[in-house]
């Protein structure tokens, strides 16, 4: 009670992006986080589906990730011993106008610190926006070819239901290509997260 | 109560899109207390003036929409990207999916963006959007609104919302507005008329302050030794 009193404000509520989000949020293509010519570039592709199994053509997928070293390009990550990648900031945005499909060209992130001294497997934070979503859905992309790190990942380990856990793993589809579909509802629904306070 | 649920059946669009599996609690880590910092996507000089993006002036009531972006402790969120989009004065979006038989305005695209300054302050010049009908239920109309997209300091503070106008008679029948069940929370989405921001003989002023999640402006405690 003797703590410095700060002015506590209530949060502004979320509302749906609505069907016309491309007007405001897709004026430029931000789906390539690095040049496709980058020697380490990977491509992640997927389709966003609704509960009827139909592609969502008025959605938006955003990603946020660490550099290959495992460091985030952000002041809260002050591990200066880990290099950042020139010109790579870790944020991407892809619409799903084309039959629900989204895609990103990026670099595979490195492992990052988890709670209580654990290490999180390489992963990408994902936010999904769409008409009919009153607030964004949060999920994560992990990588099929990181089985060892995935087995130790504190978040994956916290998910008891194996089928849900498997929805978070991007499948390798070829050299430097991965598939990660997102199902909002129904059979094979993707695991979604609530961020703890 | 303060944030809308994913499933709100009155808003028909949620029925096939709200997840049914319970959400998994994600512990707070560097992955979500970091987020895109927008130094590298600077908006253009006229991006915050939606009335000057074409040859002529758009139709409708010119307005100023301004305010501050704050965190939960009332501190300004500096240098953060604010993106907006909206219908024109007749209630029509410049989008191929919008078939509402109201006129497109050749002088209005309806999209803008800006960065907050050192006080978390932003300002747009635009046109008051019109209400428009939609197919959610019989005789459904969206109250006039402007879509807002904000990043804040972290992945976890990301917010997309809608700004409404004071005294709109359409609030009672709008399931998107009413999906926020707490009345005080709903009020926080309504701008206030602002005589001080009003430009005499030119534009009405509206104030819209936005509060994003985040109480970690102080250096984040390293989660590992």
GROMACS .gro file of C-alpha atoms in nm:
model
  422
    1UNK     CA    1   0.000   0.000   0.000
    2UNK     CA    2   0.298   0.228   0.043
    3UNK     CA    3   0.398   0.172  -0.319
    4UNK     CA    4   0.407   0.471  -0.544
    5UNK     CA    5   0.049   0.530  -0.654
    6UNK     CA    6   0.008   0.513  -1.027
    7UNK     CA    7  -0.301   0.609  -1.215
    8UNK     CA    8  -0.469   0.284  -1.308
    9UNK     CA    9  -0.664   0.302  -1.631
   10UNK     CA   10  -0.909   0.050  -1.768
   11UNK     CA   11  -0.830  -0.099  -2.107
   12UNK     CA   12  -1.005  -0.001  -2.426
   13UNK     CA   13  -1.214  -0.302  -2.539
   14UNK     CA   14  -1.139  -0.492  -2.857
   15UNK     CA   15  -1.372  -0.496  -3.159
   16UNK     CA   16  -1.367  -0.697  -3.479
   17UNK     CA   17  -1.157  -0.586  -3.777
   18UNK     CA   18  -1.472  -0.640  -3.985
   19UNK     CA   19  -1.482  -0.746  -4.351
   20UNK     CA   20  -1.298  -0.444  -4.491
   21UNK     CA   21  -0.974  -0.475  -4.294
   22UNK     CA   22  -0.766  -0.483  -4.612
   23UNK     CA   23  -0.838  -0.111  -4.660
   24UNK     CA   24  -0.648  -0.017  -4.348
   25UNK     CA   25  -0.418  -0.308  -4.279
   26UNK     CA   26  -0.310  -0.445  -4.618
   27UNK     CA   27  -0.206  -0.129  -4.798
   28UNK     CA   28   0.144  -0.272  -4.829
   29UNK     CA   29   0.268  -0.628  -4.841
   30UNK     CA   30   0.447  -0.703  -4.514
   31UNK     CA   31   0.450  -1.079  -4.561
   32UNK     CA   32   0.819  -1.099  -4.651
   33UNK     CA   33   1.029  -1.046  -4.340
   34UNK     CA   34   1.341  -1.111  -4.544
   35UNK     CA   35   1.415  -1.130  -4.913
   36UNK     CA   36   1.322  -1.467  -5.066
   37UNK     CA   37   1.681  -1.466  -5.194
   38UNK     CA   38   1.823  -1.475  -4.841
   39UNK     CA   39   2.022  -1.802  -4.815
   40UNK     CA   40   1.840  -1.899  -4.493
   41UNK     CA   41   1.492  -1.784  -4.599
   42UNK     CA   42   1.205  -2.018  -4.518
   43UNK     CA   43   0.849  -2.000  -4.647
   44UNK     CA   44   0.551  -2.074  -4.423
   45UNK     CA   45   0.216  -2.121  -4.596
   46UNK     CA   46  -0.127  -2.210  -4.469
   47UNK     CA   47  -0.499  -2.163  -4.504
   48UNK     CA   48  -0.735  -2.011  -4.248
   49UNK     CA   49  -1.057  -2.218  -4.210
   50UNK     CA   50  -1.382  -2.152  -4.026
   51UNK     CA   51  -1.595  -2.401  -3.833
   52UNK     CA   52  -1.768  -2.522  -4.151
   53UNK     CA   53  -1.430  -2.602  -4.307
   54UNK     CA   54  -1.458  -2.310  -4.548
   55UNK     CA   55  -1.163  -2.081  -4.614
   56UNK     CA   56  -1.181  -1.742  -4.440
   57UNK     CA   57  -1.116  -1.484  -4.710
   58UNK     CA   58  -1.152  -1.176  -4.489
   59UNK     CA   59  -0.889  -1.258  -4.230
   60UNK     CA   60  -0.543  -1.137  -4.137
   61UNK     CA   61  -0.253  -1.328  -3.986
   62UNK     CA   62   0.028  -1.145  -3.805
   63UNK     CA   63   0.350  -1.301  -3.679
   64UNK     CA   64   0.617  -1.194  -3.431
   65UNK     CA   65   0.937  -1.383  -3.375
   66UNK     CA   66   1.298  -1.382  -3.262
   67UNK     CA   67   1.599  -1.367  -3.491
   68UNK     CA   68   1.790  -1.689  -3.571
   69UNK     CA   69   2.005  -1.618  -3.263
   70UNK     CA   70   1.696  -1.633  -3.039
   71UNK     CA   71   1.698  -1.259  -2.967
   72UNK     CA   72   1.398  -1.033  -3.023
   73UNK     CA   73   1.453  -0.697  -3.193
   74UNK     CA   74   1.298  -0.510  -2.902
   75UNK     CA   75   1.432  -0.304  -2.609
   76UNK     CA   76   1.295  -0.555  -2.354
   77UNK     CA   77   1.536  -0.815  -2.494
   78UNK     CA   78   1.873  -0.676  -2.385
   79UNK     CA   79   2.082  -0.987  -2.449
   80UNK     CA   80   2.330  -0.796  -2.655
   81UNK     CA   81   2.565  -1.094  -2.681
   82UNK     CA   82   2.314  -1.247  -2.926
   83UNK     CA   83   2.329  -1.094  -3.275
   84UNK     CA   84   2.032  -0.943  -3.456
   85UNK     CA   85   1.998  -0.990  -3.828
   86UNK     CA   86   2.052  -0.676  -4.036
   87UNK     CA   87   1.716  -0.556  -4.174
   88UNK     CA   88   1.519  -0.831  -3.999
   89UNK     CA   89   1.275  -0.709  -3.734
   90UNK     CA   90   1.056  -1.014  -3.674
   91UNK     CA   91   0.711  -0.879  -3.761
   92UNK     CA   92   0.499  -0.989  -4.056
   93UNK     CA   93   0.144  -0.952  -4.177
   94UNK     CA   94  -0.044  -1.150  -4.443
   95UNK     CA   95  -0.404  -1.120  -4.557
   96UNK     CA   96  -0.612  -1.425  -4.647
   97UNK     CA   97  -0.800  -1.271  -4.940
   98UNK     CA   98  -0.680  -1.542  -5.181
   99UNK     CA   99  -0.905  -1.836  -5.082
  100UNK     CA  100  -0.803  -1.814  -4.718
  101UNK     CA  101  -0.433  -1.855  -4.793
  102UNK     CA  102  -0.160  -1.669  -4.610
  103UNK     CA  103   0.216  -1.697  -4.647
  104UNK     CA  104   0.535  -1.559  -4.498
  105UNK     CA  105   0.896  -1.553  -4.604
  106UNK     CA  106   1.109  -1.532  -4.293
  107UNK     CA  107   1.405  -1.676  -4.103
  108UNK     CA  108   1.372  -1.959  -3.858
  109UNK     CA  109   1.384  -1.817  -3.507
  110UNK     CA  110   1.627  -1.948  -3.247
  111UNK     CA  111   1.530  -2.084  -2.905
  112UNK     CA  112   1.425  -1.822  -2.648
  113UNK     CA  113   1.409  -1.820  -2.267
  114UNK     CA  114   1.097  -1.961  -2.104
  115UNK     CA  115   0.963  -1.942  -1.749
  116UNK     CA  116   1.172  -2.062  -1.453
  117UNK     CA  117   1.497  -2.121  -1.635
  118UNK     CA  118   1.346  -2.330  -1.913
  119UNK     CA  119   1.416  -2.284  -2.282
  120UNK     CA  120   1.140  -2.249  -2.537
  121UNK     CA  121   1.177  -2.429  -2.867
  122UNK     CA  122   1.198  -2.212  -3.179
  123UNK     CA  123   0.851  -2.069  -3.231
  124UNK     CA  124   0.661  -1.782  -3.387
  125UNK     CA  125   0.382  -1.591  -3.211
  126UNK     CA  126   0.069  -1.566  -3.426
  127UNK     CA  127  -0.232  -1.332  -3.400
  128UNK     CA  128  -0.538  -1.403  -3.615
  129UNK     CA  129  -0.789  -1.130  -3.699
  130UNK     CA  130  -1.109  -1.166  -3.902
  131UNK     CA  131  -1.466  -1.058  -3.942
  132UNK     CA  132  -1.650  -1.253  -3.673
  133UNK     CA  133  -1.355  -1.242  -3.433
  134UNK     CA  134  -1.430  -0.981  -3.169
  135UNK     CA  135  -1.065  -0.994  -3.059
  136UNK     CA  136  -0.758  -1.155  -3.207
  137UNK     CA  137  -0.685  -1.521  -3.151
  138UNK     CA  138  -0.335  -1.611  -3.034
  139UNK     CA  139  -0.151  -1.922  -3.142
  140UNK     CA  140   0.208  -2.032  -3.207
  141UNK     CA  141   0.399  -2.195  -3.491
  142UNK     CA  142   0.653  -2.460  -3.390
  143UNK     CA  143   0.861  -2.661  -3.637
  144UNK     CA  144   0.836  -3.031  -3.718
  145UNK     CA  145   1.212  -3.059  -3.763
  146UNK     CA  146   1.280  -2.937  -3.407
  147UNK     CA  147   1.147  -3.251  -3.240
  148UNK     CA  148   1.411  -3.255  -2.968
  149UNK     CA  149   1.358  -2.892  -2.868
  150UNK     CA  150   0.980  -2.930  -2.897
  151UNK     CA  151   0.989  -3.222  -2.652
  152UNK     CA  152   1.145  -2.988  -2.392
  153UNK     CA  153   0.931  -2.685  -2.467
  154UNK     CA  154   0.742  -2.571  -2.154
  155UNK     CA  155   0.437  -2.451  -2.349
  156UNK     CA  156   0.398  -2.763  -2.562
  157UNK     CA  157   0.450  -2.976  -2.252
  158UNK     CA  158   0.168  -2.792  -2.074
  159UNK     CA  159  -0.085  -2.909  -2.336
  160UNK     CA  160  -0.216  -3.248  -2.226
  161UNK     CA  161  -0.428  -3.314  -2.536
  162UNK     CA  162  -0.192  -3.448  -2.799
  163UNK     CA  163  -0.421  -3.361  -3.089
  164UNK     CA  164  -0.432  -2.997  -2.981
  165UNK     CA  165  -0.056  -2.992  -2.929
  166UNK     CA  166   0.001  -3.127  -3.280
  167UNK     CA  167  -0.196  -2.838  -3.432
  168UNK     CA  168   0.091  -2.608  -3.331
  169UNK     CA  169   0.355  -2.790  -3.538
  170UNK     CA  170   0.427  -2.661  -3.889
  171UNK     CA  171   0.483  -2.953  -4.126
  172UNK     CA  172   0.791  -2.961  -4.344
  173UNK     CA  173   0.684  -2.968  -4.707
  174UNK     CA  174   1.016  -2.950  -4.881
  175UNK     CA  175   1.343  -2.761  -4.872
  176UNK     CA  176   1.283  -2.457  -4.648
  177UNK     CA  177   0.905  -2.483  -4.684
  178UNK     CA  178   0.651  -2.538  -4.408
  179UNK     CA  179   0.273  -2.572  -4.392
  180UNK     CA  180   0.071  -2.436  -4.102
  181UNK     CA  181  -0.307  -2.432  -4.144
  182UNK     CA  182  -0.526  -2.256  -3.889
  183UNK     CA  183  -0.872  -2.395  -3.805
  184UNK     CA  184  -1.082  -2.158  -3.599
  185UNK     CA  185  -1.339  -2.415  -3.490
  186UNK     CA  186  -1.454  -2.775  -3.529
  187UNK     CA  187  -1.262  -3.086  -3.633
  188UNK     CA  188  -0.890  -3.031  -3.588
  189UNK     CA  189  -0.932  -2.688  -3.429
  190UNK     CA  190  -0.601  -2.513  -3.374
  191UNK     CA  191  -0.485  -2.465  -3.015
  192UNK     CA  192  -0.538  -2.104  -2.912
  193UNK     CA  193  -0.390  -1.927  -2.611
  194UNK     CA  194  -0.491  -1.680  -2.347
  195UNK     CA  195  -0.197  -1.464  -2.241
  196UNK     CA  196  -0.150  -1.484  -1.865
  197UNK     CA  197  -0.147  -1.155  -1.670
  198UNK     CA  198  -1.720  -0.848  -1.927
  199UNK     CA  199  -1.473  -0.575  -2.022
  200UNK     CA  200  -1.349  -0.749  -2.333
  201UNK     CA  201  -1.595  -0.915  -2.570
  202UNK     CA  202  -1.621  -1.296  -2.575
  203UNK     CA  203  -1.522  -1.490  -2.885
  204UNK     CA  204  -1.870  -1.639  -2.913
  205UNK     CA  205  -2.147  -1.377  -2.913
  206UNK     CA  206  -2.433  -1.539  -3.108
  207UNK     CA  207  -2.619  -1.211  -3.168
  208UNK     CA  208  -2.324  -1.124  -3.391
  209UNK     CA  209  -2.383  -1.403  -3.640
  210UNK     CA  210  -2.028  -1.392  -3.775
  211UNK     CA  211  -1.891  -1.529  -3.444
  212UNK     CA  212  -2.087  -1.855  -3.465
  213UNK     CA  213  -1.856  -2.038  -3.706
  214UNK     CA  214  -1.542  -1.856  -3.606
  215UNK     CA  215  -1.526  -1.866  -3.226
  216UNK     CA  216  -1.306  -2.154  -3.105
  217UNK     CA  217  -1.483  -2.421  -2.897
  218UNK     CA  218  -1.179  -2.577  -2.732
  219UNK     CA  219  -1.078  -2.406  -2.406
  220UNK     CA  220  -0.797  -2.151  -2.440
  221UNK     CA  221  -0.457  -2.262  -2.312
  222UNK     CA  222  -0.295  -2.031  -2.059
  223UNK     CA  223   0.032  -1.901  -2.201
  224UNK     CA  224   0.290  -1.797  -1.940
  225UNK     CA  225   0.433  -1.449  -1.982
  226UNK     CA  226   0.772  -1.469  -2.155
  227UNK     CA  227   0.998  -1.259  -2.375
  228UNK     CA  228   0.791  -1.385  -2.671
  229UNK     CA  229   0.491  -1.169  -2.579
  230UNK     CA  230   0.641  -0.882  -2.377
  231UNK     CA  231   0.831  -0.790  -2.692
  232UNK     CA  232   0.663  -0.686  -3.015
  233UNK     CA  233   0.711  -0.488  -3.333
  234UNK     CA  234   0.863  -0.146  -3.278
  235UNK     CA  235   0.764   0.069  -3.566
  236UNK     CA  236   1.070   0.277  -3.636
  237UNK     CA  237   1.107   0.110  -3.974
  238UNK     CA  238   0.766   0.176  -4.127
  239UNK     CA  239   0.734   0.554  -4.111
  240UNK     CA  240   0.399   0.677  -4.240
  241UNK     CA  241   0.404   0.937  -4.515
  242UNK     CA  242   0.350   1.303  -4.433
  243UNK     CA  243  -0.013   1.313  -4.550
  244UNK     CA  244  -0.110   0.970  -4.423
  245UNK     CA  245  -0.289   1.123  -4.123
  246UNK     CA  246  -0.502   1.355  -4.338
  247UNK     CA  247  -0.768   1.150  -4.516
  248UNK     CA  248  -0.913   1.462  -4.675
  249UNK     CA  249  -0.602   1.534  -4.882
  250UNK     CA  250  -0.526   1.204  -5.050
  251UNK     CA  251  -0.696   1.290  -5.381
  252UNK     CA  252  -0.738   1.577  -5.628
  253UNK     CA  253  -1.057   1.712  -5.476
  254UNK     CA  254  -1.209   1.732  -5.131
  255UNK     CA  255  -1.421   1.443  -5.007
  256UNK     CA  256  -1.792   1.485  -4.937
  257UNK     CA  257  -1.919   1.511  -4.584
  258UNK     CA  258  -1.848   1.662  -4.244
  259UNK     CA  259  -1.479   1.720  -4.193
  260UNK     CA  260  -1.365   1.612  -3.847
  261UNK     CA  261  -1.053   1.602  -3.631
  262UNK     CA  262  -1.003   1.275  -3.442
  263UNK     CA  263  -0.729   1.297  -3.184
  264UNK     CA  264  -0.622   1.162  -2.848
  265UNK     CA  265  -0.352   0.981  -2.658
  266UNK     CA  266  -0.240   0.621  -2.650
  267UNK     CA  267  -0.165   0.523  -2.289
  268UNK     CA  268  -0.068   0.210  -2.101
  269UNK     CA  269  -0.256   0.073  -1.803
  270UNK     CA  270  -0.058   0.296  -1.567
  271UNK     CA  271  -0.142   0.609  -1.762
  272UNK     CA  272   0.200   0.642  -1.922
  273UNK     CA  273   0.211   0.757  -2.283
  274UNK     CA  274   0.286   0.494  -2.547
  275UNK     CA  275   0.536   0.686  -2.760
  276UNK     CA  276   0.627   0.643  -3.122
  277UNK     CA  277   0.373   0.370  -3.189
  278UNK     CA  278   0.189   0.310  -3.516
  279UNK     CA  279  -0.183   0.396  -3.529
  280UNK     CA  280  -0.375   0.273  -3.835
  281UNK     CA  281  -0.737   0.362  -3.915
  282UNK     CA  282  -0.993   0.275  -4.182
  283UNK     CA  283  -1.355   0.373  -4.230
  284UNK     CA  284  -1.658   0.417  -4.454
  285UNK     CA  285  -1.717   0.744  -4.639
  286UNK     CA  286  -1.981   1.002  -4.545
  287UNK     CA  287  -2.251   0.798  -4.720
  288UNK     CA  288  -2.163   0.481  -4.529
  289UNK     CA  289  -1.980   0.307  -4.813
  290UNK     CA  290  -1.639   0.142  -4.792
  291UNK     CA  291  -1.408   0.160  -5.089
  292UNK     CA  292  -1.391  -0.218  -5.101
  293UNK     CA  293  -1.516  -0.460  -5.364
  294UNK     CA  294  -1.708  -0.668  -5.108
  295UNK     CA  295  -1.916  -0.366  -4.998
  296UNK     CA  296  -2.221  -0.364  -5.226
  297UNK     CA  297  -2.428  -0.120  -5.019
  298UNK     CA  298  -2.598   0.102  -5.281
  299UNK     CA  299  -2.448   0.425  -5.151
  300UNK     CA  300  -2.206   0.626  -5.363
  301UNK     CA  301  -1.829   0.576  -5.367
  302UNK     CA  302  -1.653   0.908  -5.312
  303UNK     CA  303  -1.372   0.940  -5.569
  304UNK     CA  304  -1.192   1.175  -5.332
  305UNK     CA  305  -1.196   0.948  -5.028
  306UNK     CA  306  -1.008   0.620  -4.975
  307UNK     CA  307  -1.085   0.591  -4.604
  308UNK     CA  308  -0.747   0.477  -4.472
  309UNK     CA  309  -0.490   0.661  -4.263
  310UNK     CA  310  -0.196   0.607  -4.033
  311UNK     CA  311   0.031   0.802  -3.808
  312UNK     CA  312   0.280   0.764  -3.524
  313UNK     CA  313   0.218   0.886  -3.170
  314UNK     CA  314   0.452   1.159  -3.046
  315UNK     CA  315   0.647   1.174  -2.719
  316UNK     CA  316   0.325   1.231  -2.523
  317UNK     CA  317   0.151   0.936  -2.690
  318UNK     CA  318  -0.054   1.188  -2.887
  319UNK     CA  319  -0.199   1.124  -3.234
  320UNK     CA  320  -0.421   1.328  -3.465
  321UNK     CA  321  -0.616   1.253  -3.783
  322UNK     CA  322  -0.813   1.476  -4.015
  323UNK     CA  323  -1.095   1.288  -4.183
  324UNK     CA  324  -1.467   1.280  -4.270
  325UNK     CA  325  -1.740   1.166  -4.035
  326UNK     CA  326  -1.831   0.816  -4.156
  327UNK     CA  327  -2.194   0.734  -4.230
  328UNK     CA  328  -2.396   0.454  -4.073
  329UNK     CA  329  -2.460   0.160  -4.304
  330UNK     CA  330  -2.685  -0.147  -4.326
  331UNK     CA  331  -2.553  -0.501  -4.297
  332UNK     CA  332  -2.697  -0.851  -4.314
  333UNK     CA  333  -2.661  -0.961  -3.952
  334UNK     CA  334  -3.035  -0.944  -3.873
  335UNK     CA  335  -3.344  -0.777  -4.016
  336UNK     CA  336  -3.295  -0.399  -4.047
  337UNK     CA  337  -2.946  -0.410  -3.896
  338UNK     CA  338  -2.736  -0.092  -3.911
  339UNK     CA  339  -2.382  -0.033  -3.793
  340UNK     CA  340  -2.341   0.284  -3.588
  341UNK     CA  341  -2.091   0.525  -3.743
  342UNK     CA  342  -1.742   0.410  -3.649
  343UNK     CA  343  -1.374   0.431  -3.735
  344UNK     CA  344  -1.159   0.116  -3.712
  345UNK     CA  345  -0.838   0.162  -3.509
  346UNK     CA  346  -0.536  -0.068  -3.506
  347UNK     CA  347  -0.262  -0.026  -3.243
  348UNK     CA  348   0.055  -0.207  -3.147
  349UNK     CA  349   0.169  -0.058  -2.818
  350UNK     CA  350   0.499  -0.186  -2.682
  351UNK     CA  351   0.449  -0.559  -2.711
  352UNK     CA  352   0.276  -0.848  -2.885
  353UNK     CA  353   0.045  -0.869  -2.584
  354UNK     CA  354  -0.068  -0.505  -2.611
  355UNK     CA  355  -0.185  -0.539  -2.973
  356UNK     CA  356  -0.537  -0.398  -3.008
  357UNK     CA  357  -0.786  -0.356  -3.290
  358UNK     CA  358  -1.097  -0.166  -3.191
  359UNK     CA  359  -1.364   0.069  -3.325
  360UNK     CA  360  -1.420   0.429  -3.225
  361UNK     CA  361  -1.783   0.539  -3.207
  362UNK     CA  362  -1.946   0.883  -3.193
  363UNK     CA  363  -2.134   1.025  -2.893
  364UNK     CA  364  -2.512   0.995  -2.885
  365UNK     CA  365  -2.545   0.755  -3.178
  366UNK     CA  366  -2.908   0.629  -3.188
  367UNK     CA  367  -2.798   0.294  -3.336
  368UNK     CA  368  -2.604   0.160  -3.039
  369UNK     CA  369  -2.894  -0.036  -2.888
  370UNK     CA  370  -2.935  -0.267  -3.187
  371UNK     CA  371  -2.569  -0.323  -3.275
  372UNK     CA  372  -2.435  -0.663  -3.162
  373UNK     CA  373  -2.071  -0.569  -3.223
  374UNK     CA  374  -2.087  -0.267  -2.990
  375UNK     CA  375  -2.295  -0.465  -2.738
  376UNK     CA  376  -2.063  -0.767  -2.744
  377UNK     CA  377  -1.876  -0.572  -2.475
  378UNK     CA  378  -2.114  -0.655  -2.193
  379UNK     CA  379  -1.987  -0.405  -1.935
  380UNK     CA  380  -2.153  -0.070  -1.988
  381UNK     CA  381  -1.861   0.138  -1.863
  382UNK     CA  382  -1.628  -0.056  -2.093
  383UNK     CA  383  -1.858   0.016  -2.386
  384UNK     CA  384  -1.842   0.386  -2.305
  385UNK     CA  385  -1.465   0.372  -2.347
  386UNK     CA  386  -1.515   0.303  -2.718
  387UNK     CA  387  -1.716   0.624  -2.766
  388UNK     CA  388  -1.526   0.941  -2.852
  389UNK     CA  389  -1.622   1.269  -2.688
  390UNK     CA  390  -1.705   1.589  -2.870
  391UNK     CA  391  -1.412   1.826  -2.821
  392UNK     CA  392  -1.476   2.195  -2.874
  393UNK     CA  393  -1.109   2.277  -2.811
  394UNK     CA  394  -1.002   2.057  -3.102
  395UNK     CA  395  -1.274   2.197  -3.328
  396UNK     CA  396  -1.144   2.425  -3.604
  397UNK     CA  397  -1.389   2.716  -3.638
  398UNK     CA  398  -1.576   2.715  -3.969
  399UNK     CA  399  -1.391   2.402  -4.080
  400UNK     CA  400  -1.395   2.082  -3.875
  401UNK     CA  401  -1.556   1.934  -3.563
  402UNK     CA  402  -1.323   1.783  -3.306
  403UNK     CA  403  -1.357   1.443  -3.138
  404UNK     CA  404  -1.134   1.305  -2.865
  405UNK     CA  405  -1.053   0.936  -2.837
  406UNK     CA  406  -0.799   0.818  -2.579
  407UNK     CA  407  -0.693   0.455  -2.603
  408UNK     CA  408  -0.558   0.245  -2.318
  409UNK     CA  409  -0.344  -0.059  -2.405
  410UNK     CA  410  -0.233  -0.340  -2.185
  411UNK     CA  411   0.112  -0.305  -2.038
  412UNK     CA  412   0.273  -0.220  -1.707
  413UNK     CA  413   0.629  -0.306  -1.793
  414UNK     CA  414   0.785   0.014  -1.915
  415UNK     CA  415   1.055  -0.043  -1.656
  416UNK     CA  416   1.325  -0.284  -1.769
  417UNK     CA  417   1.181  -0.632  -1.794
  418UNK     CA  418   1.314  -0.877  -1.538
  419UNK     CA  419   1.519  -1.138  -1.715
  420UNK     CA  420   1.327  -1.465  -1.686
  421UNK     CA  421   1.648  -1.664  -1.653
  422UNK     CA  422   1.954  -1.619  -1.434
   0.00000   0.00000   0.00000
